[in-house]
mmCIF file of C-alpha atoms in Angstrom:
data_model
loop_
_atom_site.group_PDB
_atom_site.id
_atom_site.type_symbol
_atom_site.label_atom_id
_atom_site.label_comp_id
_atom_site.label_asym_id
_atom_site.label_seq_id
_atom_site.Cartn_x
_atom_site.Cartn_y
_atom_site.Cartn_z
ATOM 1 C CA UNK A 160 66.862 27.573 -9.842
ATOM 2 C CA UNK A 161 65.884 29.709 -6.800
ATOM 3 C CA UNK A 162 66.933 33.504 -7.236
ATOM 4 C CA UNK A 163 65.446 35.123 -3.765
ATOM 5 C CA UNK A 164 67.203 35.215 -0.457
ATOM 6 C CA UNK A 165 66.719 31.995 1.595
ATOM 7 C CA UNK A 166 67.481 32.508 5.199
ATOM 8 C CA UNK A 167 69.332 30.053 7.297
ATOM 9 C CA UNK A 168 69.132 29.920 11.310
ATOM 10 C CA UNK A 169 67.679 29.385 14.076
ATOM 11 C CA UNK A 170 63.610 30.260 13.871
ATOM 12 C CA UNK A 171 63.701 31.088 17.922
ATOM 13 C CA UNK A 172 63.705 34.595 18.775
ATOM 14 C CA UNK A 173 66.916 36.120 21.007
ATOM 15 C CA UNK A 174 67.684 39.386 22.341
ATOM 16 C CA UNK A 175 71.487 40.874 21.482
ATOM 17 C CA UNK A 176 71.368 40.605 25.332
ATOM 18 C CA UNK A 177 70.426 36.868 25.543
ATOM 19 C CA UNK A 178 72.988 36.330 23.067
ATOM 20 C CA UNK A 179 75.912 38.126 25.192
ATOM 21 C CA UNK A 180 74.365 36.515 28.053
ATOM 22 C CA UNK A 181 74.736 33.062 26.885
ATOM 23 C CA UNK A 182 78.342 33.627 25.633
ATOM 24 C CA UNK A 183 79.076 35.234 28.537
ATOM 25 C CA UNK A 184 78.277 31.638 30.268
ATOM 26 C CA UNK A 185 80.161 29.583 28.405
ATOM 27 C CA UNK A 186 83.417 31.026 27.653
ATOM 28 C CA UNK A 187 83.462 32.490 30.954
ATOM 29 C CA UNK A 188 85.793 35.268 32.315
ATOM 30 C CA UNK A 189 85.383 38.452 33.692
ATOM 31 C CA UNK A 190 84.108 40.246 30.625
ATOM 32 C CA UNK A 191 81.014 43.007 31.187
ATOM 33 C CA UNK A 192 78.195 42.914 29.047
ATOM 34 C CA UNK A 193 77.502 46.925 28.516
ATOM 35 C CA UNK A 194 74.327 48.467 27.172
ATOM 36 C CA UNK A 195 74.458 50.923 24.534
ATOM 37 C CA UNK A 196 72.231 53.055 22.537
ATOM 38 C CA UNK A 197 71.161 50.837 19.950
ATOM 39 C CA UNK A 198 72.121 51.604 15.903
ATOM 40 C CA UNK A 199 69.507 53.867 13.524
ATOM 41 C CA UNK A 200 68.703 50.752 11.467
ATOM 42 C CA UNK A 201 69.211 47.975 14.008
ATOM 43 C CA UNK A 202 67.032 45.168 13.472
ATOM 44 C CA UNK A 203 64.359 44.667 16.151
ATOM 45 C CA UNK A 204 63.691 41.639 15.471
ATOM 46 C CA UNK A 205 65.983 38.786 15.380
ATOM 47 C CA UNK A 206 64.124 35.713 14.274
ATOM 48 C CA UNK A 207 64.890 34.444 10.785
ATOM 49 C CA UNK A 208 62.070 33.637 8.438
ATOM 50 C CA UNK A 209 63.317 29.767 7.482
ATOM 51 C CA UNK A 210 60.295 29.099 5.889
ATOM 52 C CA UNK A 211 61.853 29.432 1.954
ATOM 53 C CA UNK A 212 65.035 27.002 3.767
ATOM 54 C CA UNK A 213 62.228 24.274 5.097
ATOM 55 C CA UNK A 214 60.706 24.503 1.239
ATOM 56 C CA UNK A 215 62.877 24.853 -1.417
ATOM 57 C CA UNK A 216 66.237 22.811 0.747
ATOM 58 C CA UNK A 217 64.153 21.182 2.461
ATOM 59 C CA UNK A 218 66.371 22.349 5.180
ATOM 60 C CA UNK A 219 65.858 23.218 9.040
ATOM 61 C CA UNK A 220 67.834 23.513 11.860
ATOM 62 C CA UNK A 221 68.536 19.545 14.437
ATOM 63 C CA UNK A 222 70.638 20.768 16.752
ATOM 64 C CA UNK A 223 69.002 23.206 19.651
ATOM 65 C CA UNK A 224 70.654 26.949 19.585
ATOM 66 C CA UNK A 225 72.487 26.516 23.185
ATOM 67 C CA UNK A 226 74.084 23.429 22.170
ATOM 68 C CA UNK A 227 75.189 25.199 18.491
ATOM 69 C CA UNK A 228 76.458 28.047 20.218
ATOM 70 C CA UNK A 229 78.577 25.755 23.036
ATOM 71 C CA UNK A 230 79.835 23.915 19.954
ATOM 72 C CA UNK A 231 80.617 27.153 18.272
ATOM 73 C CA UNK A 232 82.166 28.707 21.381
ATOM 74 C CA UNK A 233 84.672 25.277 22.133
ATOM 75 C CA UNK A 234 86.040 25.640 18.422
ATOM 76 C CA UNK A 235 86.754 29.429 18.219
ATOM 77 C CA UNK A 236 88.272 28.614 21.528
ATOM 78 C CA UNK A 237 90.509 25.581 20.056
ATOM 79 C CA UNK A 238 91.364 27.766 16.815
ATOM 80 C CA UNK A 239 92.593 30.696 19.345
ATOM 81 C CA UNK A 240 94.690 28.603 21.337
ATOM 82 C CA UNK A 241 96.266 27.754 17.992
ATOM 83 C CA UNK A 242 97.652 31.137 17.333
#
């Protein structure tokens, strides 16, 4: 019976260029990462507030971010092979 938003991620802060650079690593390739002027109402902050996730779902992230993201990374890279 909970109308508000309730955000679910990972409560450790990343930059977009962490991010990149941590994909970068682990699908490899010879991609670039390039830096561009950032968007009028980009988000400085990237940190989700999981507090309302921990109380009312009694929810929180168990698996560390790297390990979520190789996870993530190894089955977009199974469904591409697919096509």
């Amino acid at each position: 019976n909970y109308t508000l938003p309730v955000n679910i991620g990972n409560p450790v802060e990343h930059t977009i260029n962490e991010f990149a650079t941590i994909i970068k690593e682990l699908v490899g390739g010879n991609s670039e990462i390039k830096h561009v002027a950032e968007v009028e109402d980009d988000p400085q902050r990237r940190k989700p507030d999981i507090s309302r996730a921990k109380k009312y779902l009694k929810w929180e992230p168990k698996i560390p971010f790297k390990l979520r993201l190789t996870k993530d990374c190894q089955l977009f890279s199974k469904r591409i092979e697919t096509f």
